[in-house]
XYZ file of C-alpha atoms in Angstrom:
555
model
C 33.031 10.347 -7.008
C 35.178 10.758 -10.105
C 33.766 11.742 -13.461
C 33.484 9.032 -16.067
C 31.055 8.011 -18.784
C 28.682 6.521 -16.246
C 25.358 8.352 -16.464
C 25.006 8.234 -12.693
C 28.265 10.107 -12.235
C 27.391 12.727 -14.828
C 24.076 13.489 -13.194
C 25.050 13.172 -9.551
C 28.247 15.147 -9.580
C 28.104 17.799 -12.247
C 24.569 19.003 -12.797
C 24.023 22.715 -12.861
C 20.553 24.089 -12.231
C 19.960 24.325 -15.981
C 20.768 20.680 -16.646
C 18.803 19.487 -13.647
C 15.694 21.274 -14.817
C 16.047 20.220 -18.442
C 16.469 16.533 -17.590
C 13.494 16.299 -15.229
C 11.083 13.545 -16.136
C 7.475 14.642 -16.100
C 5.576 11.370 -15.929
C 3.491 10.351 -12.929
C 2.789 13.900 -11.706
C -0.102 16.310 -11.739
C -0.210 19.555 -13.710
C 3.413 19.432 -14.807
C 3.718 20.556 -18.413
C 6.586 19.281 -20.478
C 9.231 21.886 -21.034
C 9.929 23.065 -24.604
C 12.988 25.252 -24.490
C 16.299 25.770 -26.163
C 18.448 23.253 -24.298
C 21.371 25.708 -24.331
C 19.491 28.381 -22.395
C 18.796 28.741 -18.706
C 15.055 28.498 -18.431
C 12.922 30.491 -16.042
C 11.520 28.500 -13.165
C 8.377 29.938 -11.653
C 5.630 28.872 -9.267
C 3.996 26.511 -11.754
C 7.279 24.715 -12.385
C 8.010 24.461 -8.654
C 4.619 22.863 -8.094
C 5.359 20.218 -10.691
C 8.868 19.648 -9.412
C 7.563 19.010 -5.917
C 4.955 16.582 -7.189
C 7.707 14.704 -8.959
C 9.968 14.737 -5.892
C 7.186 13.364 -3.705
C 6.375 10.635 -6.192
C 9.985 9.520 -6.447
C 10.377 9.902 -2.691
C 7.775 7.188 -2.227
C 10.015 4.895 -4.275
C 10.623 2.236 -1.632
C 6.898 1.759 -1.150
C 6.005 2.124 -4.818
C 5.269 -0.812 -7.073
C 8.452 -0.079 -8.989
C 10.629 -0.991 -5.995
C 8.334 -3.249 -3.956
C 9.646 -6.464 -5.494
C 13.212 -5.164 -5.523
C 13.430 -3.883 -1.991
C 10.475 -2.934 0.226
C 8.429 -6.127 0.344
C 11.425 -8.435 0.282
C 13.606 -6.671 2.864
C 12.286 -4.210 5.520
C 8.808 -5.765 5.638
C 10.165 -9.065 6.910
C 13.236 -7.702 8.686
C 10.995 -5.633 10.974
C 8.881 -8.689 11.745
C 5.675 -7.767 9.923
C 5.785 -10.397 7.199
C 7.347 -13.540 5.856
C 8.324 -13.185 2.232
C 7.995 -15.878 -0.391
C 11.342 -14.765 -1.791
C 13.040 -17.621 -0.006
C 16.639 -16.414 -0.140
C 15.755 -13.001 1.278
C 13.590 -14.578 3.985
C 16.685 -16.553 4.988
C 18.792 -13.376 5.375
C 20.359 -13.230 1.921
C 20.587 -9.594 0.887
C 18.672 -8.488 -2.169
C 20.938 -8.248 -5.202
C 23.345 -5.337 -5.538
C 21.452 -3.736 -8.415
C 18.355 -3.399 -6.220
C 20.328 -1.708 -3.461
C 21.854 0.589 -6.074
C 18.377 1.457 -7.289
C 17.080 2.478 -3.855
C 20.139 4.681 -3.430
C 20.146 6.165 -6.908
C 16.504 7.177 -6.752
C 17.018 9.219 -3.603
C 19.968 11.168 -4.948
C 18.975 11.558 -8.580
C 15.208 11.210 -8.770
C 14.414 13.074 -5.541
C 17.212 15.402 -4.533
C 17.741 16.923 -7.973
C 14.150 18.147 -7.890
C 14.342 19.368 -4.313
C 17.576 21.207 -5.033
C 15.944 23.215 -7.792
C 12.977 24.011 -5.552
C 15.185 25.159 -2.691
C 17.447 27.249 -4.934
C 14.544 29.036 -6.584
C 12.551 29.373 -3.363
C 15.512 30.981 -1.629
C 16.093 33.291 -4.588
C 12.452 34.392 -4.672
C 11.822 34.402 -0.890
C 9.257 31.613 -1.135
C 9.676 30.591 2.475
C 6.833 28.083 2.635
C 8.091 26.202 -0.409
C 11.630 26.220 0.933
C 10.572 24.982 4.356
C 8.419 22.166 3.005
C 11.188 21.052 0.649
C 13.579 20.902 3.604
C 11.175 18.727 5.592
C 10.717 16.334 2.699
C 14.469 16.201 2.128
C 14.958 15.042 5.715
C 12.108 12.557 5.369
C 13.771 10.920 2.370
C 17.368 10.968 3.527
C 16.923 9.938 7.140
C 15.782 6.645 5.662
C 18.987 6.454 3.639
C 21.263 7.050 6.608
C 19.247 4.669 8.779
C 19.837 1.915 6.236
C 23.482 2.595 5.324
C 24.933 4.660 8.175
C 27.318 7.260 6.706
C 25.999 8.804 3.475
C 26.819 11.764 1.214
C 24.716 14.606 2.631
C 26.379 17.951 3.303
C 27.861 18.107 -0.212
C 24.888 16.720 -2.150
C 24.427 18.399 -5.502
C 27.766 20.176 -5.504
C 29.732 20.060 -8.799
C 32.795 18.393 -7.321
C 35.134 15.631 -8.424
C 34.152 13.599 -5.368
C 31.382 13.886 -2.823
C 32.340 13.003 0.718
C 30.351 10.755 3.017
C 29.257 12.299 6.298
C 29.166 10.325 9.528
C 25.688 9.397 10.653
C 26.097 11.685 13.655
C 26.876 14.623 11.377
C 23.955 13.773 9.093
C 21.572 13.738 12.038
C 22.912 16.991 13.425
C 22.476 18.689 10.042
C 18.958 17.291 9.779
C 18.073 18.757 13.167
C 19.341 22.123 11.951
C 17.257 21.807 8.794
C 14.089 20.850 10.660
C 14.605 23.731 13.073
C 15.007 26.127 10.144
C 11.986 24.690 8.361
C 9.807 24.991 11.457
C 10.767 28.631 11.866
C 9.927 29.442 8.248
C 6.608 27.602 8.300
C 5.587 29.146 11.627
C 6.278 32.603 10.217
C 4.151 31.906 7.156
C 1.280 30.645 9.301
C 1.372 33.785 11.440
C 0.918 35.832 8.278
C -1.803 33.555 6.936
C -3.236 30.660 8.982
C -4.483 29.112 5.717
C -1.107 29.392 3.981
C -0.632 26.986 1.090
C 2.357 25.968 -1.011
C 2.337 23.698 -4.069
C -1.465 23.306 -3.931
C -2.886 20.098 -5.335
C 0.541 19.168 -6.652
C 1.444 18.289 -3.070
C 0.182 14.721 -3.092
C 0.435 14.306 0.685
C -1.112 17.422 2.236
C -2.505 19.391 -0.739
C -0.141 22.220 0.069
C -1.248 22.844 3.671
C 1.581 24.684 5.424
C 0.015 23.846 8.779
C 0.134 20.100 8.076
C 3.741 20.294 6.946
C 4.685 22.114 10.142
C 3.033 19.334 12.132
C 4.951 16.774 10.055
C 8.177 18.712 10.655
C 7.830 18.690 14.428
C 6.838 15.029 14.643
C 9.749 14.105 12.366
C 12.089 16.059 14.629
C 10.740 14.136 17.631
C 11.212 10.855 15.740
C 14.849 11.622 14.986
C 15.462 12.789 18.540
C 14.195 9.472 19.850
C 16.337 7.612 17.354
C 19.557 8.982 18.871
C 18.370 8.777 22.486
C 20.601 5.817 23.381
C 23.804 7.128 21.811
C 23.401 10.891 22.395
C 20.827 11.346 25.177
C 21.558 15.005 25.926
C 21.075 16.104 22.324
C 18.041 13.833 21.995
C 16.317 15.327 25.033
C 16.984 18.875 23.867
C 15.624 18.257 20.366
C 12.613 16.303 21.617
C 11.550 18.881 24.153
C 11.922 21.638 21.568
C 9.895 19.671 18.999
C 6.867 19.164 21.258
C 6.587 22.904 21.891
C 5.299 23.194 18.329
C 2.159 21.789 16.758
C 2.368 18.064 16.050
C 0.549 15.362 14.122
C -2.226 14.621 16.605
C -5.385 13.378 14.876
C -6.028 11.195 11.865
C -6.773 14.338 9.867
C -3.011 14.986 10.202
C -1.910 11.590 8.845
C 0.567 11.926 5.996
C -0.917 9.843 3.171
C 0.474 9.946 -0.350
C -2.495 9.810 -2.710
C -1.818 7.128 -5.299
C -5.127 7.880 -7.038
C -3.462 10.893 -8.648
C -0.724 8.874 -10.344
C -0.558 8.318 -14.088
C 1.823 6.664 -16.492
C 3.838 3.526 -15.825
C 2.254 0.802 -13.721
C 5.438 0.896 -11.664
C 3.990 3.976 -9.995
C 1.383 2.827 -7.520
C 1.196 1.309 -4.056
C 3.687 -1.524 -3.867
C 1.770 -3.807 -1.533
C -1.215 -4.326 -3.873
C 1.285 -4.801 -6.680
C 2.943 -7.618 -4.745
C -0.339 -9.159 -3.614
C -0.933 -10.692 -7.018
C 2.265 -12.707 -6.635
C 1.159 -14.116 -3.263
C 4.556 -13.599 -1.701
C 4.003 -11.539 1.477
C 2.381 -13.236 4.432
C 1.587 -12.431 8.026
C 4.427 -13.435 10.375
C 4.039 -15.586 13.471
C 5.064 -12.541 15.539
C 2.083 -10.641 14.141
C -0.183 -13.604 14.765
C 0.947 -13.958 18.349
C 0.327 -10.278 19.143
C -2.784 -9.489 17.121
C -4.681 -12.739 17.658
C -3.754 -12.816 21.326
C -4.777 -9.201 21.893
C -7.960 -9.659 19.833
C -6.746 -6.567 18.040
C -9.572 -4.734 16.201
C -7.154 -3.770 13.404
C -6.430 -7.364 12.400
C -9.077 -7.512 9.652
C -7.594 -4.356 8.085
C -3.985 -5.476 8.285
C -4.502 -9.098 7.212
C -6.865 -11.409 5.358
C -8.217 -14.704 6.668
C -6.571 -17.734 5.098
C -8.405 -18.544 1.898
C -8.555 -21.622 -0.283
C -6.425 -21.078 -3.393
C -6.166 -24.087 -5.692
C -2.446 -24.438 -5.079
C -2.748 -24.468 -1.285
C -1.256 -27.440 0.569
C -3.406 -30.403 1.540
C -1.129 -31.129 4.523
C -3.507 -31.552 7.513
C -1.063 -29.582 9.677
C -1.982 -26.489 7.661
C -5.458 -27.036 6.229
C -6.926 -26.128 9.612
C -5.720 -22.567 9.048
C -8.488 -21.872 6.529
C -10.765 -19.079 7.666
C -8.473 -17.837 10.446
C -5.585 -15.432 10.834
C -2.330 -17.328 10.797
C 1.279 -16.281 10.411
C 4.041 -18.076 8.582
C 7.247 -18.940 10.427
C 10.087 -16.446 9.951
C 13.102 -18.095 8.396
C 11.534 -21.544 8.219
C 13.683 -24.180 6.554
C 13.065 -24.547 2.842
C 10.922 -27.667 3.164
C 8.382 -25.562 5.106
C 8.562 -22.597 2.742
C 6.992 -24.091 -0.347
C 4.476 -21.920 -2.148
C 1.658 -24.294 -1.235
C 2.447 -24.157 2.483
C 2.931 -20.388 2.540
C -0.483 -19.913 0.933
C -2.027 -21.575 3.956
C -1.229 -18.360 5.850
C -2.730 -14.867 5.909
C -1.984 -12.411 3.127
C -2.206 -8.667 3.671
C -5.609 -7.041 4.227
C -8.278 -6.137 1.659
C -7.107 -2.574 1.035
C -3.783 -4.037 -0.118
C -5.355 -6.486 -2.563
C -4.343 -6.432 -6.221
C -6.223 -3.693 -8.052
C -5.699 -1.090 -5.322
C -2.337 0.119 -6.596
C -3.883 3.506 -7.380
C -6.579 3.511 -4.750
C -4.931 2.830 -1.404
C -2.709 5.727 -0.270
C 0.856 5.150 0.892
C 1.332 5.742 4.624
C 4.163 8.273 4.942
C 3.701 9.107 8.619
C 0.774 8.857 11.015
C -0.445 10.783 14.026
C -0.396 7.721 16.280
C 3.401 7.751 16.092
C 3.477 11.160 17.776
C 1.676 9.825 20.823
C 3.938 6.797 21.197
C 7.022 9.000 20.812
C 5.639 11.242 23.544
C 4.905 8.182 25.679
C 8.501 7.038 25.381
C 9.786 10.529 26.068
C 7.638 10.829 29.180
C 8.779 7.352 30.246
C 12.367 8.657 29.994
C 11.481 11.641 32.167
C 11.511 14.220 29.374
C 9.050 17.112 29.295
C 6.568 16.061 26.637
C 3.871 18.560 27.564
C 0.619 17.919 29.389
C 0.223 14.219 30.094
C 2.235 11.223 31.210
C 3.472 7.997 29.634
C 0.150 6.218 30.152
C -2.094 8.970 28.793
C 0.096 9.305 25.711
C 0.182 5.517 25.302
C -3.598 5.192 25.547
C -4.077 8.054 23.109
C -1.714 6.466 20.623
C -3.736 3.254 20.633
C -6.992 5.175 20.182
C -5.677 7.232 17.263
C -4.191 4.166 15.564
C -7.393 2.140 15.790
C -9.406 5.069 14.440
C -6.966 5.403 11.547
C -7.931 1.942 10.347
C -11.504 1.785 11.628
C -12.806 5.355 11.820
C -16.393 4.361 12.677
C -15.526 1.880 15.415
C -17.510 2.127 18.653
C -15.528 4.012 21.307
C -16.403 1.315 23.833
C -14.452 -1.255 21.826
C -11.380 0.976 21.872
C -11.645 1.392 25.637
C -12.027 -2.348 26.089
C -8.894 -2.956 24.026
C -6.862 -0.358 25.950
C -7.888 -1.943 29.252
C -7.478 -5.503 28.062
C -5.364 -7.984 29.989
C -5.198 -10.295 26.971
C -1.713 -11.522 26.155
C -0.107 -12.867 22.981
C -0.928 -16.431 21.973
C 1.172 -19.314 20.741
C 1.070 -19.308 16.943
C 0.015 -22.520 15.288
C 3.227 -22.878 13.327
C 3.922 -26.509 12.621
C 6.502 -28.018 12.970
C 8.069 -25.386 15.282
C 5.111 -24.888 17.639
C 6.493 -21.749 19.243
C 5.353 -20.467 22.622
C 3.735 -16.991 22.874
C 6.189 -14.290 21.824
C 5.800 -12.521 25.210
C 3.388 -12.424 28.145
C 2.901 -8.639 28.087
C -0.734 -7.432 27.998
C -2.188 -4.309 26.393
C -3.277 -2.607 29.633
C -0.573 -0.226 30.806
C 1.487 -1.858 33.504
C 2.664 -0.567 36.873
C 6.057 -2.151 36.157
C 8.343 0.398 34.497
C 10.263 -2.101 32.380
C 7.058 -3.660 31.096
C 5.688 -0.198 30.335
C 8.543 0.349 27.904
C 7.898 -2.956 26.191
C 4.201 -2.071 25.882
C 4.962 1.295 24.294
C 7.193 -0.335 21.703
C 4.732 -3.171 20.966
C 1.880 -0.784 20.295
C 4.080 1.592 18.324
C 5.198 -1.324 16.136
C 1.596 -2.313 15.540
C 0.573 1.292 14.828
C 3.398 1.883 12.337
C 2.204 -0.923 10.065
C 2.829 -1.008 7.117
C 5.583 1.623 7.436
C 8.212 -1.078 7.599
C 11.276 1.137 7.159
C 10.407 3.043 10.332
C 9.476 -0.130 12.203
C 12.790 -1.695 11.156
C 14.768 1.288 12.447
C 12.969 1.226 15.774
C 13.449 -2.518 16.130
C 17.186 -2.045 15.701
C 17.276 0.841 18.173
C 15.290 -0.873 20.939
C 15.279 -4.594 20.036
C 11.560 -4.363 20.758
C 8.959 -5.627 20.351
C 10.094 -9.155 21.071
C 9.941 -11.126 17.833
C 10.537 -14.726 16.877
C 14.056 -15.078 15.554
C 14.455 -16.538 12.089
C 14.838 -20.286 12.280
C 17.356 -20.486 9.473
C 19.929 -18.201 7.859
C 21.782 -18.671 4.590
C 23.920 -15.611 5.332
C 27.260 -16.440 6.953
C 27.397 -12.936 8.466
C 24.074 -13.282 10.281
C 23.514 -16.124 12.758
C 20.078 -16.021 14.459
C 21.242 -18.624 16.986
C 23.643 -15.979 18.293
C 20.921 -13.359 18.378
C 22.094 -11.732 15.168
C 19.972 -9.944 12.590
C 20.590 -7.784 9.551
C 21.108 -4.316 11.036
C 22.242 -2.252 8.037
C 23.035 -2.482 4.355
C 26.567 -2.441 2.948
C 27.450 0.621 0.914
C 26.094 0.409 -2.647
C 28.321 -1.093 -5.308
C 27.823 1.997 -7.452
C 29.696 4.021 -4.834
C 32.389 1.394 -4.391
C 32.988 1.480 -8.132
C 32.887 5.219 -8.718
C 34.611 6.527 -5.582
C 36.304 3.722 -3.665
C 38.417 6.079 -1.552
C 35.338 7.830 -0.228
C 33.784 4.473 0.611
C 36.960 3.512 2.463
C 36.654 6.705 4.504
C 32.965 5.981 5.106
C 33.828 2.485 6.349
C 36.149 4.061 8.902
C 33.062 5.889 10.218
C 31.494 2.568 11.246
C 33.322 2.657 14.551
C 35.937 0.066 13.693
C 33.525 -2.515 12.300
C 33.543 -3.717 8.662
C 31.121 -2.726 5.914
C 28.786 -5.644 6.580
C 25.094 -6.134 7.187
C 25.903 -7.293 10.744
C 27.515 -3.959 11.706
C 25.292 -1.669 13.804
C 24.860 1.945 12.697
C 25.847 4.821 15.006
C 22.562 5.132 16.897
C 22.214 1.338 17.373
C 23.942 0.679 20.705
C 22.969 -2.986 20.925
C 25.254 -5.959 20.573
C 24.409 -7.887 17.422
C 25.397 -11.319 18.622
C 29.173 -11.278 18.781
C 29.369 -7.935 16.935
C 29.652 -5.057 19.378
C 28.578 -1.481 18.570
C 31.273 0.645 17.008
C 33.497 3.010 18.962
C 32.380 6.440 17.856
């Protein structure tokens, strides 16, 4: 990345600690006083400033799911690419990538709006032996940047924040290996702090996810390590098994009290800072998919009324008799339907997101960062693979994951209803999606099967359902496993992605801002794609699946 007048370059490449701190924006955080200092002096950074910096880093780290980026990225890309929704942004629904400036924005926010803050925290925490703060910052760094590498593949990581003329891209393998090292270090630091003080706290109420609980962050750390281990299990099984078995020896996210929920109620300032799904609801652009309908309606899933809303009767809804019968029920729109079946009136004859995601809840409904149910499904998959996941087997972990997920959404539900769902032999239904009239997406029931192959499909179906609405994670897991089975898009306007050949968008090309500012580094990064071009049809390192005619790279 060569220096020029571009503000991005000046910030990203050359910031010293002094400049980073001085330029920090203070909006949308709690208890973060504006700094009034001589801009030519290095200012002291103490505990109060670290608290505010972490609040800011967390807020910006939610960027993809915030209102500010929902319309630019989250709701129009991963939400439908993972199979949860159909978006009313017709071009994106038909596989056209969101515009380059939006991709630049998702990238820029991670490096400038998040990492700059975390870098200050880690530098000061290391200087002052604030091990809890350092460990938590490391965990959150991995949380933010594993999403970046999962979307792009190779990314700048090992040299982030260094005042160099250019910042190299690291291969995705190297990024993952460094992240494992960081999570291992963080776990050690947090465990040590908890031994000294079981009620240890860092950042206090300025931590908008766990209110500073060191114990919760250690649980997050270990579950995140297990998540990343599973991600590389097809490409690097020995390393994956080692990391997974080490992760489960520590405390994990296990109950809904451990769920990582970013509290939007504490946000202030610009309306761009709030939960993105309620922000998008007012535009009536994100609808239940037919895949969701097939699974949730067929399973009689007790979470359906929380995830989705029954079809209402807006004035602009279609009067076509093929769709008016949807009123009052839960119905999904067809993924990638041809444009004649994607009019606003027809789309509005399908289910919007559930009541907690309705407009007006931007600063009420928390953002789901990570949930405890995921731990149990990760353990179920690990046990299915024959790994040592602790006491239990694939079925007990699977059943527990379903229970925890249902309680997350319906905490007062009768336990009998959960048991009935777990033991249900219901199977997915055929969605009522005129004019395509698809068959059921699969014939796999909820009740854990005696067939090993079907067991794996069941684990991935229920994990996909439990991860909702964490679409970025669901999208990564879909690419890794090609499960759950989803309806392919009917139409594609992207010449690089042909659904008829089994193709899907499996990554994002490197951001234009990098291609412009350091083209040689991007060329080197492209060489890390295993011989494939920098296209959205090229699988990332851990994705070992053929994408139609595109084979995985040779790494």
